[in-house]
PDB file of N, CA and C in Angstrom:
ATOM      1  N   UNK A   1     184.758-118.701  -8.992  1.00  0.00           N
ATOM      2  CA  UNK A   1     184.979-117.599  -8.096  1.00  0.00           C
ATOM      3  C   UNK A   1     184.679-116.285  -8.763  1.00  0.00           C
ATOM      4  N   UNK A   2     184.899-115.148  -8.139  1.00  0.00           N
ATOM      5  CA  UNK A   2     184.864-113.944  -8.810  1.00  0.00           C
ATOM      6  C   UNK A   2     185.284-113.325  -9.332  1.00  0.00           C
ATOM      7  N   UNK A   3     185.235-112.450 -10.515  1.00  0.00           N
ATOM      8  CA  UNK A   3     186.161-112.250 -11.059  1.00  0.00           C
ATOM      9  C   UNK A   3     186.620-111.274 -10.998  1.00  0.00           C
ATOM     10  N   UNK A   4     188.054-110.705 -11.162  1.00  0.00           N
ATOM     11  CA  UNK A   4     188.471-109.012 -10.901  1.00  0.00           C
ATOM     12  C   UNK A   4     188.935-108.477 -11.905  1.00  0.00           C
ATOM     13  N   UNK A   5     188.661-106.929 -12.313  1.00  0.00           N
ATOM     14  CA  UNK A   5     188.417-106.865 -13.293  1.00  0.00           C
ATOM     15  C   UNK A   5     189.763-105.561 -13.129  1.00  0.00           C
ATOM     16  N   UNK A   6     190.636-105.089 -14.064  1.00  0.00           N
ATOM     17  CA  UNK A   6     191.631-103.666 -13.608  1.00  0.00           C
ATOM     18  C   UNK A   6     190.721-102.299 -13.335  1.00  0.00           C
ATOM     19  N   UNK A   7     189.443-101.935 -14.282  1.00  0.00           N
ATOM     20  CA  UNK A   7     188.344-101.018 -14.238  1.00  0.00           C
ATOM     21  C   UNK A   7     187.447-101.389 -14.565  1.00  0.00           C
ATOM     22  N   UNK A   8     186.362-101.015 -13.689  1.00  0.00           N
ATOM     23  CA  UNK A   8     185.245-100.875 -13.762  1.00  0.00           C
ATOM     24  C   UNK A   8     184.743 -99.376 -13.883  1.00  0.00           C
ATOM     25  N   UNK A   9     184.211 -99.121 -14.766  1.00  0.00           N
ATOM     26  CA  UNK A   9     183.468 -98.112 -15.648  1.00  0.00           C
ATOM     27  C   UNK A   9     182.275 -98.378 -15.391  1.00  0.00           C
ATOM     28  N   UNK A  10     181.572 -97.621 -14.474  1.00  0.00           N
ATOM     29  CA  UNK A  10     179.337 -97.440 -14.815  1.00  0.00           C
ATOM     30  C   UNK A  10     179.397 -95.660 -14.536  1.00  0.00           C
ATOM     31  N   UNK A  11     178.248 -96.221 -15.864  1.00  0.00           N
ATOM     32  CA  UNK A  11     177.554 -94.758 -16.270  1.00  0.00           C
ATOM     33  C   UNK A  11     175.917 -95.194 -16.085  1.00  0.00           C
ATOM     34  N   UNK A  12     174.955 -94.949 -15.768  1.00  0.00           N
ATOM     35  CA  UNK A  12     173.704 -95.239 -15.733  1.00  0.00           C
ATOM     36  C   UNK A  12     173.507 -96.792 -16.054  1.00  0.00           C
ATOM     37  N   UNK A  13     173.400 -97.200 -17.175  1.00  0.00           N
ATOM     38  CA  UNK A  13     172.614 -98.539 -16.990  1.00  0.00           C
ATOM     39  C   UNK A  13     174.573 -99.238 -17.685  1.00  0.00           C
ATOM     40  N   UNK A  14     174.977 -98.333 -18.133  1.00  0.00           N
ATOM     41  CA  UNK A  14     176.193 -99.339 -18.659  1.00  0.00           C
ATOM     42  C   UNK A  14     177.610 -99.683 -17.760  1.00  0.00           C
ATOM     43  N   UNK A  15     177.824-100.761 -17.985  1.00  0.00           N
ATOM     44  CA  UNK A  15     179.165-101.039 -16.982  1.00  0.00           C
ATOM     45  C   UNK A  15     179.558-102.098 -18.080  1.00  0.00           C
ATOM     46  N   UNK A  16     180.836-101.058 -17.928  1.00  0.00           N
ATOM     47  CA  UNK A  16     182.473-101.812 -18.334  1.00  0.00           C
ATOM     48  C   UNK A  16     182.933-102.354 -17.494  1.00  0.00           C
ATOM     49  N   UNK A  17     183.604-103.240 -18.488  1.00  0.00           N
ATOM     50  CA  UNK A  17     184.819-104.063 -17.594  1.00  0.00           C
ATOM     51  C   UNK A  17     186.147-104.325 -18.407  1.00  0.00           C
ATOM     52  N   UNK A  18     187.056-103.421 -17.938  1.00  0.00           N
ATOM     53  CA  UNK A  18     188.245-103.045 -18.724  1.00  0.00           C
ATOM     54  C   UNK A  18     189.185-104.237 -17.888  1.00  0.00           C
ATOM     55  N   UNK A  19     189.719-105.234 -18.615  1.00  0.00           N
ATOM     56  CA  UNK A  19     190.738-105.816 -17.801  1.00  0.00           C
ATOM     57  C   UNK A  19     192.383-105.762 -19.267  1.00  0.00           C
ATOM     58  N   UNK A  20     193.234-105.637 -18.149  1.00  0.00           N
ATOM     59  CA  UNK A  20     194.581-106.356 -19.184  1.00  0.00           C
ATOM     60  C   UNK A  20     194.623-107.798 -18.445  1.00  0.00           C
ATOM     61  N   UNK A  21     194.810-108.251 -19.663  1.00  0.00           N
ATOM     62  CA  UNK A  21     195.195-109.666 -20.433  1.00  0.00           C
ATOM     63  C   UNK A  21     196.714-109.705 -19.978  1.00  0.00           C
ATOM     64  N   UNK A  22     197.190-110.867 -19.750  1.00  0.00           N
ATOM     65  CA  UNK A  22     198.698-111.387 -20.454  1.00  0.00           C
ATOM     66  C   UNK A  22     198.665-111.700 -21.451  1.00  0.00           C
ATOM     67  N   UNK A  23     199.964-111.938 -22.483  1.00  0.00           N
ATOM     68  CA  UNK A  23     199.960-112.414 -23.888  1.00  0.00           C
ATOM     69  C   UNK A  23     199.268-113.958 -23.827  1.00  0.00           C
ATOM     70  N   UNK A  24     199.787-114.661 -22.901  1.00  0.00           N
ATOM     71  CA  UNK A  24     199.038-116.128 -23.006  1.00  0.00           C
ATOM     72  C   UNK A  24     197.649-116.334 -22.973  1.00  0.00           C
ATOM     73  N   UNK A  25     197.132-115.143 -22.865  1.00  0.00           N
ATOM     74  CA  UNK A  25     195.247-115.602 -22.501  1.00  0.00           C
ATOM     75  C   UNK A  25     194.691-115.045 -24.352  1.00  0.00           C
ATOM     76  N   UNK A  26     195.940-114.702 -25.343  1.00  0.00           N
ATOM     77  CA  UNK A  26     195.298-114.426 -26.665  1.00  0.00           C
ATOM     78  C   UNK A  26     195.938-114.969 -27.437  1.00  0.00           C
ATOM     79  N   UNK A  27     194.787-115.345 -28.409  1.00  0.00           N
ATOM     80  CA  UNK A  27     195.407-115.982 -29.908  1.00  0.00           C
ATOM     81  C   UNK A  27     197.029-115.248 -30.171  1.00  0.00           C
ATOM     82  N   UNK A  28     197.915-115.289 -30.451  1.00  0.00           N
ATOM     83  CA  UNK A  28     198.800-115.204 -31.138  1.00  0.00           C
ATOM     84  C   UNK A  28     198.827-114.152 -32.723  1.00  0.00           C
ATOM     85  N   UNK A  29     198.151-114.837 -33.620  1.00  0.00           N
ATOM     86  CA  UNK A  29     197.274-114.473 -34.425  1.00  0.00           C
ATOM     87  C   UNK A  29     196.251-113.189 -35.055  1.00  0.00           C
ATOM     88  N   UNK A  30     195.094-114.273 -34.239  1.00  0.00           N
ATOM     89  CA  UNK A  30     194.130-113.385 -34.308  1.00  0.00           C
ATOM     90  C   UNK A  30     193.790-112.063 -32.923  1.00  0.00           C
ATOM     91  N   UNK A  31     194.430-112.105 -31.468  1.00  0.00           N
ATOM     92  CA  UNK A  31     193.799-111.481 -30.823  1.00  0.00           C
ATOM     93  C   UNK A  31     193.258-112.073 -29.993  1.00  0.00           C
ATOM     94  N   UNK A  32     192.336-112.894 -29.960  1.00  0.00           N
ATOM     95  CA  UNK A  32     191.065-113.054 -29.650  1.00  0.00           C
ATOM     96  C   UNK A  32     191.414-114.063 -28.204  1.00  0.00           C
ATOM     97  N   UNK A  33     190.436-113.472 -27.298  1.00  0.00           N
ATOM     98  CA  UNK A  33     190.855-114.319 -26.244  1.00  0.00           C
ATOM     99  C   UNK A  33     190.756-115.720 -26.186  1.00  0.00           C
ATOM    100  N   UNK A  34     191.047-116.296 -25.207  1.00  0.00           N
ATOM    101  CA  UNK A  34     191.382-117.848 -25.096  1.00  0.00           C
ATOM    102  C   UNK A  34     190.939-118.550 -23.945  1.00  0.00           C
ATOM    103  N   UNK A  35     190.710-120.094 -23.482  1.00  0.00           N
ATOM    104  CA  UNK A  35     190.189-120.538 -22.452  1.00  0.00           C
ATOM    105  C   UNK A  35     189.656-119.456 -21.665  1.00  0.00           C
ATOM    106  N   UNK A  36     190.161-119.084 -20.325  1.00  0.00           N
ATOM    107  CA  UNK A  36     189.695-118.702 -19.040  1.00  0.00           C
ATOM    108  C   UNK A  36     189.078-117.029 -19.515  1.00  0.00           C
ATOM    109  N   UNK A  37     190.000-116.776 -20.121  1.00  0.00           N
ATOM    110  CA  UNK A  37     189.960-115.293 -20.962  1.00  0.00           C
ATOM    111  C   UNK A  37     188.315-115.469 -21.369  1.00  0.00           C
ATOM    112  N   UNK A  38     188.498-115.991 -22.336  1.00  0.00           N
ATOM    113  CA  UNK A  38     187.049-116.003 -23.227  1.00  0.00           C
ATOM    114  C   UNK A  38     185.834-116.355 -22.189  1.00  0.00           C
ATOM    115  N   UNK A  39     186.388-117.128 -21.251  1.00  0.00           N
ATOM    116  CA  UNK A  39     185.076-117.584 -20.293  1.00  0.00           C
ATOM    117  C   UNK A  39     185.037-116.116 -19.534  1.00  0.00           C
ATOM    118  N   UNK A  40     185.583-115.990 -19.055  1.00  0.00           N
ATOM    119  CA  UNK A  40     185.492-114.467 -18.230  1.00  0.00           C
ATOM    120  C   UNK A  40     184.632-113.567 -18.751  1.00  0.00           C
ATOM    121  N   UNK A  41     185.234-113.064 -20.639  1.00  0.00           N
ATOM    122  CA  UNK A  41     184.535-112.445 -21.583  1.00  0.00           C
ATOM    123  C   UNK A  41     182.736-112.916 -20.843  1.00  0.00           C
ATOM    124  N   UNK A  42     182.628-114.041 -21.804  1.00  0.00           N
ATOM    125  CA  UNK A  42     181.400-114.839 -21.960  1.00  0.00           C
ATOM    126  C   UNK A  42     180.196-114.585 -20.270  1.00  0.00           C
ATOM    127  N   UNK A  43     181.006-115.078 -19.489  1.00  0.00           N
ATOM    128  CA  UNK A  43     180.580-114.312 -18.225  1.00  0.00           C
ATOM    129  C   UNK A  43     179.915-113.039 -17.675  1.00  0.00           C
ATOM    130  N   UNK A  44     180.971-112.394 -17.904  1.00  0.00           N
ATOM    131  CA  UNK A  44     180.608-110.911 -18.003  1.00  0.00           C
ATOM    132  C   UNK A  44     180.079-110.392 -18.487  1.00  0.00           C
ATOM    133  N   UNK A  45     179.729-110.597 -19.842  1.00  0.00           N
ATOM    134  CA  UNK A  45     178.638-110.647 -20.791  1.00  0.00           C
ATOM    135  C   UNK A  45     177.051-110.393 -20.161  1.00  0.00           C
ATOM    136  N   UNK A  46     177.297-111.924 -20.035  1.00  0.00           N
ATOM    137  CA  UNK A  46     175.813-112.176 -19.707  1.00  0.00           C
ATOM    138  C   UNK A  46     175.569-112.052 -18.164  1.00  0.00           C
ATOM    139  N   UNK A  47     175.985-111.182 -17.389  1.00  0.00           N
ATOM    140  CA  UNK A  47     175.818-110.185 -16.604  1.00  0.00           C
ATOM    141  C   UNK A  47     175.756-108.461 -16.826  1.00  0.00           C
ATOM    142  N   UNK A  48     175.322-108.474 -18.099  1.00  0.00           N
ATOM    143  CA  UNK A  48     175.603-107.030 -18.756  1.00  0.00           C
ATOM    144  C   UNK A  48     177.018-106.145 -18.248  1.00  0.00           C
ATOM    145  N   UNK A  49     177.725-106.637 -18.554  1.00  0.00           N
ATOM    146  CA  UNK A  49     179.017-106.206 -18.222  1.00  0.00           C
ATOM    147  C   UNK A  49     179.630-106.158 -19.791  1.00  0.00           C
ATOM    148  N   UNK A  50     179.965-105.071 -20.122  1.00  0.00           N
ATOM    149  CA  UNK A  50     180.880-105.465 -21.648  1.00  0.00           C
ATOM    150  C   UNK A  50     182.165-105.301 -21.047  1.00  0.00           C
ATOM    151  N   UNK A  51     182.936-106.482 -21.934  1.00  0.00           N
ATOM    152  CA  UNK A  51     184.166-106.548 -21.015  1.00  0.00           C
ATOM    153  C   UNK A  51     184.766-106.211 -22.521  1.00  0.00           C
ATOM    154  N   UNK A  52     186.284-105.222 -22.238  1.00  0.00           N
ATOM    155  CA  UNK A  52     187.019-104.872 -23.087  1.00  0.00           C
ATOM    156  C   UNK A  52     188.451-105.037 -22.572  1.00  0.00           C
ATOM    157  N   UNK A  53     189.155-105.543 -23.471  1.00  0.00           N
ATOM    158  CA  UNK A  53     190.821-106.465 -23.050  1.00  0.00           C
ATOM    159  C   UNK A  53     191.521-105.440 -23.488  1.00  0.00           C
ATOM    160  N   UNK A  54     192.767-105.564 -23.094  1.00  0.00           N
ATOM    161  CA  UNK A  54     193.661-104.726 -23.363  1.00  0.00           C
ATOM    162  C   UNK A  54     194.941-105.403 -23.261  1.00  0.00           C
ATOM    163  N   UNK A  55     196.052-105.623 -23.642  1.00  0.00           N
ATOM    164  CA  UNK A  55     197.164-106.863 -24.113  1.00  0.00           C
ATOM    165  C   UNK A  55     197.826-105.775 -22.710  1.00  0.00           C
ATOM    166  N   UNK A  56     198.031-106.265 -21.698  1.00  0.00           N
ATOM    167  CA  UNK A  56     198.800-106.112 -20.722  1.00  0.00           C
ATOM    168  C   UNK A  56     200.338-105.955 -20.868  1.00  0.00           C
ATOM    169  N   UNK A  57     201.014-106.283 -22.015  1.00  0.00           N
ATOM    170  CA  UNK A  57     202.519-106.251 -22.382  1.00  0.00           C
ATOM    171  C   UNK A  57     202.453-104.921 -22.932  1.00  0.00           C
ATOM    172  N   UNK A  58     201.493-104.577 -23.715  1.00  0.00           N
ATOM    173  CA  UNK A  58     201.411-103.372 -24.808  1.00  0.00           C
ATOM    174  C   UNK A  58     200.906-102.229 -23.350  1.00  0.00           C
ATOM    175  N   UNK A  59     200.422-102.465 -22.276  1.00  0.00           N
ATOM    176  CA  UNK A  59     200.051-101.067 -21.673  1.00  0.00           C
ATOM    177  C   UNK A  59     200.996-100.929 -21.053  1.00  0.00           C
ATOM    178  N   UNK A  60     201.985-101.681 -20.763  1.00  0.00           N
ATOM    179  CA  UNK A  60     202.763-101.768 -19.637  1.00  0.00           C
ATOM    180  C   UNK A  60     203.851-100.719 -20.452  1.00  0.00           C
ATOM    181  N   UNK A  61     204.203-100.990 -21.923  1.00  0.00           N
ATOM    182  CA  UNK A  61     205.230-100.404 -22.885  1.00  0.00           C
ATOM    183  C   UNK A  61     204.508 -99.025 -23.290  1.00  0.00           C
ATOM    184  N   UNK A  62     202.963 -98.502 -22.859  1.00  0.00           N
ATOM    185  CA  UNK A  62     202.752 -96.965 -23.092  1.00  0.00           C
ATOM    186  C   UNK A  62     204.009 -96.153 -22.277  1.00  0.00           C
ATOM    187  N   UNK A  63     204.475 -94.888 -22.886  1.00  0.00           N
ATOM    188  CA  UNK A  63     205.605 -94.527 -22.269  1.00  0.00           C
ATOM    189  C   UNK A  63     205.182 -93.236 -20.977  1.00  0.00           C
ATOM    190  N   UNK A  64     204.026 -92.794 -20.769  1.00  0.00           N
ATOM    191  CA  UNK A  64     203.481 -92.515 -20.374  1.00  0.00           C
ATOM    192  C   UNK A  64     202.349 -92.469 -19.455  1.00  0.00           C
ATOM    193  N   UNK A  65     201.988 -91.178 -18.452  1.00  0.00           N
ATOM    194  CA  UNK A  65     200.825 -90.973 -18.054  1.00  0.00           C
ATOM    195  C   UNK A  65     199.561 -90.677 -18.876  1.00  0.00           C
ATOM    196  N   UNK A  66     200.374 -90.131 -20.075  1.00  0.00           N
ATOM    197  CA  UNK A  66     199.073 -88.978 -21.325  1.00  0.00           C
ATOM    198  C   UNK A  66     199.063 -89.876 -21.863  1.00  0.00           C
ATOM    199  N   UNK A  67     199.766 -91.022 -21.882  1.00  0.00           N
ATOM    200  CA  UNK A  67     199.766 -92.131 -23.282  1.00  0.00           C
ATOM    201  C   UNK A  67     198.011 -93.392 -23.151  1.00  0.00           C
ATOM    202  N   UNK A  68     198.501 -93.248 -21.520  1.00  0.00           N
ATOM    203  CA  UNK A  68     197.919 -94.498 -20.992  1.00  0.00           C
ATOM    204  C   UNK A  68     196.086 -94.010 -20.853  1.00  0.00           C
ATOM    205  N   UNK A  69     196.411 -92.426 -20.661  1.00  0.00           N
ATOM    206  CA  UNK A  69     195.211 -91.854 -20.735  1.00  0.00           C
ATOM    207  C   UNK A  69     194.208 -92.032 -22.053  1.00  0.00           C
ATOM    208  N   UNK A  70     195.046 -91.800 -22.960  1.00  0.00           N
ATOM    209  CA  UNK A  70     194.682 -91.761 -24.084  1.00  0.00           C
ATOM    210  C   UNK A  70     193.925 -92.798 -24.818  1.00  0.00           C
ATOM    211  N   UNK A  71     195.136 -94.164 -24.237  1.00  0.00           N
ATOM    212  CA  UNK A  71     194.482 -95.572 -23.915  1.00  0.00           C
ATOM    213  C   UNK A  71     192.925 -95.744 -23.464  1.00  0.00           C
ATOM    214  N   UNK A  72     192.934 -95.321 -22.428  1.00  0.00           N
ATOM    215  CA  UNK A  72     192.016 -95.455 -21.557  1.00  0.00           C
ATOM    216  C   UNK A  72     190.999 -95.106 -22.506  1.00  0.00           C
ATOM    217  N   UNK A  73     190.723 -93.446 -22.888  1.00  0.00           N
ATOM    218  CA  UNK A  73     190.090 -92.997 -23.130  1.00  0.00           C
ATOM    219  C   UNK A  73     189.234 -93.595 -25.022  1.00  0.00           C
ATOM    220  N   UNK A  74     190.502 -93.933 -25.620  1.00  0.00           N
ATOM    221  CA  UNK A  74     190.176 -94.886 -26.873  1.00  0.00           C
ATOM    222  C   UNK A  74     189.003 -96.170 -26.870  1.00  0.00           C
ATOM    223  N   UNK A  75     188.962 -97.035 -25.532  1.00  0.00           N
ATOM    224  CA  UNK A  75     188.543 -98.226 -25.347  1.00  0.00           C
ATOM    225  C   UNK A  75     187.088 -97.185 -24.600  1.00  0.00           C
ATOM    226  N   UNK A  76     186.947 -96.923 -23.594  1.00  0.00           N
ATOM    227  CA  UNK A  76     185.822 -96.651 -23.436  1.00  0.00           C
ATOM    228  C   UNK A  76     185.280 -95.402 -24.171  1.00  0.00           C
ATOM    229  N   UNK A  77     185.692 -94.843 -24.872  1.00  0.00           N
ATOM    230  CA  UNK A  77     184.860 -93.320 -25.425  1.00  0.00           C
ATOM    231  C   UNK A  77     183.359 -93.971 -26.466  1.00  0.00           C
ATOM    232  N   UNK A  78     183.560 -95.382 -27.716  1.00  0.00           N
ATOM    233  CA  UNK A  78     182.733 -95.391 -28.266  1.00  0.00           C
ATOM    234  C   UNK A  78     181.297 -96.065 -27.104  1.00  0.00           C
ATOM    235  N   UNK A  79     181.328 -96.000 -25.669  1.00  0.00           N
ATOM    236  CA  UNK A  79     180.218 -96.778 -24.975  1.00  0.00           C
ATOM    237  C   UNK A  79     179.960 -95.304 -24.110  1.00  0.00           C
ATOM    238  N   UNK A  80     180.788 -94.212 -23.095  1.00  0.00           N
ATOM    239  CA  UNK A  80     180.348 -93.706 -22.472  1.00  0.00           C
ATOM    240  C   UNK A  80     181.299 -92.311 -23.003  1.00  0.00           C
ATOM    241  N   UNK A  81     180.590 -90.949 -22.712  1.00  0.00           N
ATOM    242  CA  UNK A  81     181.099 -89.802 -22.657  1.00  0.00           C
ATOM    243  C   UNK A  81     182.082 -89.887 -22.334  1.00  0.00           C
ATOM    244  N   UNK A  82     183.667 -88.731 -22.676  1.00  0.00           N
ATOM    245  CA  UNK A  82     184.655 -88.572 -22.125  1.00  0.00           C
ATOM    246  C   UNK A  82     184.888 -87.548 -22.225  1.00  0.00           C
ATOM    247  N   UNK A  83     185.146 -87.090 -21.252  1.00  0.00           N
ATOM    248  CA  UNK A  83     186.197 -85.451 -21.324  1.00  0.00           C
ATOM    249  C   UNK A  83     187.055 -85.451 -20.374  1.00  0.00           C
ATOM    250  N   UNK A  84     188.245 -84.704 -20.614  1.00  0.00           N
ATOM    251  CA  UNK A  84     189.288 -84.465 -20.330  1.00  0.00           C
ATOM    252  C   UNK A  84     189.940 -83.621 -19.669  1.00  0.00           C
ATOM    253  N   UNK A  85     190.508 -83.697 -18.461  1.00  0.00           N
ATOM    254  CA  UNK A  85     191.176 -82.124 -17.655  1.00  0.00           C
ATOM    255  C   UNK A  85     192.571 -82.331 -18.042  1.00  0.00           C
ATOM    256  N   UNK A  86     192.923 -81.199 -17.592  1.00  0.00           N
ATOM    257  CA  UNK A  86     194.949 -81.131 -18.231  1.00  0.00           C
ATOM    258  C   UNK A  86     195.055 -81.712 -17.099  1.00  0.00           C
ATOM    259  N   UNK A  87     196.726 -82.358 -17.226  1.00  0.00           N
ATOM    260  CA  UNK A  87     197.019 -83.719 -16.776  1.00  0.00           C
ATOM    261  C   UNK A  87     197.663 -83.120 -15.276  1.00  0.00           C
ATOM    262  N   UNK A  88     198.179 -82.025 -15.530  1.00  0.00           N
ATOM    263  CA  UNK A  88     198.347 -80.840 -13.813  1.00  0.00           C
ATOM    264  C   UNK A  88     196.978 -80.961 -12.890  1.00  0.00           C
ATOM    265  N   UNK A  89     195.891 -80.972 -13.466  1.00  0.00           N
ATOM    266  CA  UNK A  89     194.778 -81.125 -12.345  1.00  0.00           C
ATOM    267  C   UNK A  89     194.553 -82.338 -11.484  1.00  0.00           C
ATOM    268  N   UNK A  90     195.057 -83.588 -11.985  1.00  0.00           N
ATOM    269  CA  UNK A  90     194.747 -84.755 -11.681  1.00  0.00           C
ATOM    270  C   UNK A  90     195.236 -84.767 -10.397  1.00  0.00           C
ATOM    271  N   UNK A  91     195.351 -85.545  -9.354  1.00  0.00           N
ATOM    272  CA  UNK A  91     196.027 -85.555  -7.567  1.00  0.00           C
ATOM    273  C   UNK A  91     197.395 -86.223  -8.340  1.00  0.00           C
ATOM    274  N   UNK A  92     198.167 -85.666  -7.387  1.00  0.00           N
ATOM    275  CA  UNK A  92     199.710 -85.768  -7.461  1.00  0.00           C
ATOM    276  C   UNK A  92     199.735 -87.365  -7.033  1.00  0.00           C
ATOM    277  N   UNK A  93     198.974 -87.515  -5.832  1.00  0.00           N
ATOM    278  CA  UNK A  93     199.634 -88.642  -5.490  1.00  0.00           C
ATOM    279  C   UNK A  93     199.506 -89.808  -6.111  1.00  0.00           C
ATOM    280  N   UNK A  94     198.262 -89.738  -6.867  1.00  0.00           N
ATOM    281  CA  UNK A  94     197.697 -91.377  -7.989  1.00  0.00           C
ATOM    282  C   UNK A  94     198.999 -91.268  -9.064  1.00  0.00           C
ATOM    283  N   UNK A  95     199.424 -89.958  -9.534  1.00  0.00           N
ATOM    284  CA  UNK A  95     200.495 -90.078 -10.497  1.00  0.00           C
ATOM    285  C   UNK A  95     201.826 -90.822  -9.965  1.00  0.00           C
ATOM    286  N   UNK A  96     202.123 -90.537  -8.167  1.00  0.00           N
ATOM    287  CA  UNK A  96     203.268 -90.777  -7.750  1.00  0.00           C
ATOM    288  C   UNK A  96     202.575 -92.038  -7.503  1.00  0.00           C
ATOM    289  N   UNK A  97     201.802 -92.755  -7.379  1.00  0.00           N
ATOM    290  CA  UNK A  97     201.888 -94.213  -6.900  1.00  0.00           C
ATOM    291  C   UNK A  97     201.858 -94.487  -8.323  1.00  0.00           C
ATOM    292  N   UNK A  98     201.267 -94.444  -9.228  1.00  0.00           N
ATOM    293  CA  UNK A  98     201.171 -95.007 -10.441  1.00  0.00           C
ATOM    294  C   UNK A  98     203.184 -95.271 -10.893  1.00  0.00           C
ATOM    295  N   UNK A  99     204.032 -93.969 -10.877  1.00  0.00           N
ATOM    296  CA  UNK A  99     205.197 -94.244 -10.854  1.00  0.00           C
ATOM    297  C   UNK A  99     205.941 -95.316 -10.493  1.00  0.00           C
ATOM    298  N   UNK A 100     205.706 -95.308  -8.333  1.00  0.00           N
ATOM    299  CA  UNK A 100     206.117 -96.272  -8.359  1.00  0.00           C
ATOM    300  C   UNK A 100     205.801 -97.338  -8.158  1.00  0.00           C
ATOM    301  N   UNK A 101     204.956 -98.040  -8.883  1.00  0.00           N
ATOM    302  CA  UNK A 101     204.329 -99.098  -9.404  1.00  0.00           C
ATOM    303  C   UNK A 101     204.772 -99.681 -10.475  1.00  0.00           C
ATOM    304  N   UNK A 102     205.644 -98.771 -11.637  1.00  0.00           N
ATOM    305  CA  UNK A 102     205.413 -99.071 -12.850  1.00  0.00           C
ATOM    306  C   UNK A 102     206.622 -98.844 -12.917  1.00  0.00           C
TER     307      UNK A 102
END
């Protein structure tokens, strides 16, 4: 089936694919994804998609909006440009659903 991804990121020819993980889809260990995980990876791949994980327990524990940004901005900055507006410009309401969501 298809797969869904948390962001999708395209800039001209590049597209991300930012998903969080649960702890069970990674090594323990090393990180590194596992069964369905890794097939997904592998997938996406070779659809020019670079897919980049993110441990879903660890974003959930950012304590923040600026935190998660920051997040964000760490994983995709070395593939596409980033810049930044102060966090007052953003729409009120993605912050208030993001709230209560989380």
């Amino acid at each position: 089936g298809p797969y869904f991804v948390d962001l999708h990121v395209a800039v001209g020819d590049i597209a991300l694919a930012i998903h969080l993980y649960p702890k069970e889809e990674a090594c323990a260990l090393s990180g590194e994804p596992l069964g369905a995980a890794r097939l997904r990876q592998r997938h996406l791949n070779s659809m020019q998609w670079k897919y980049l994980g993110l441990r879903r327990e660890e974003w959930l524990q950012l304590p923040n909006t600026e935190a998660r940004i920051d997040a964000l901005d760490a994983i995709v900055s070395p593939y596409v440009a980033t810049r930044r507006r102060p966090l007052e410009q953003v729409d009120a309401g993605a912050i208030a659903l993001e709230e209560s969501s989380g």
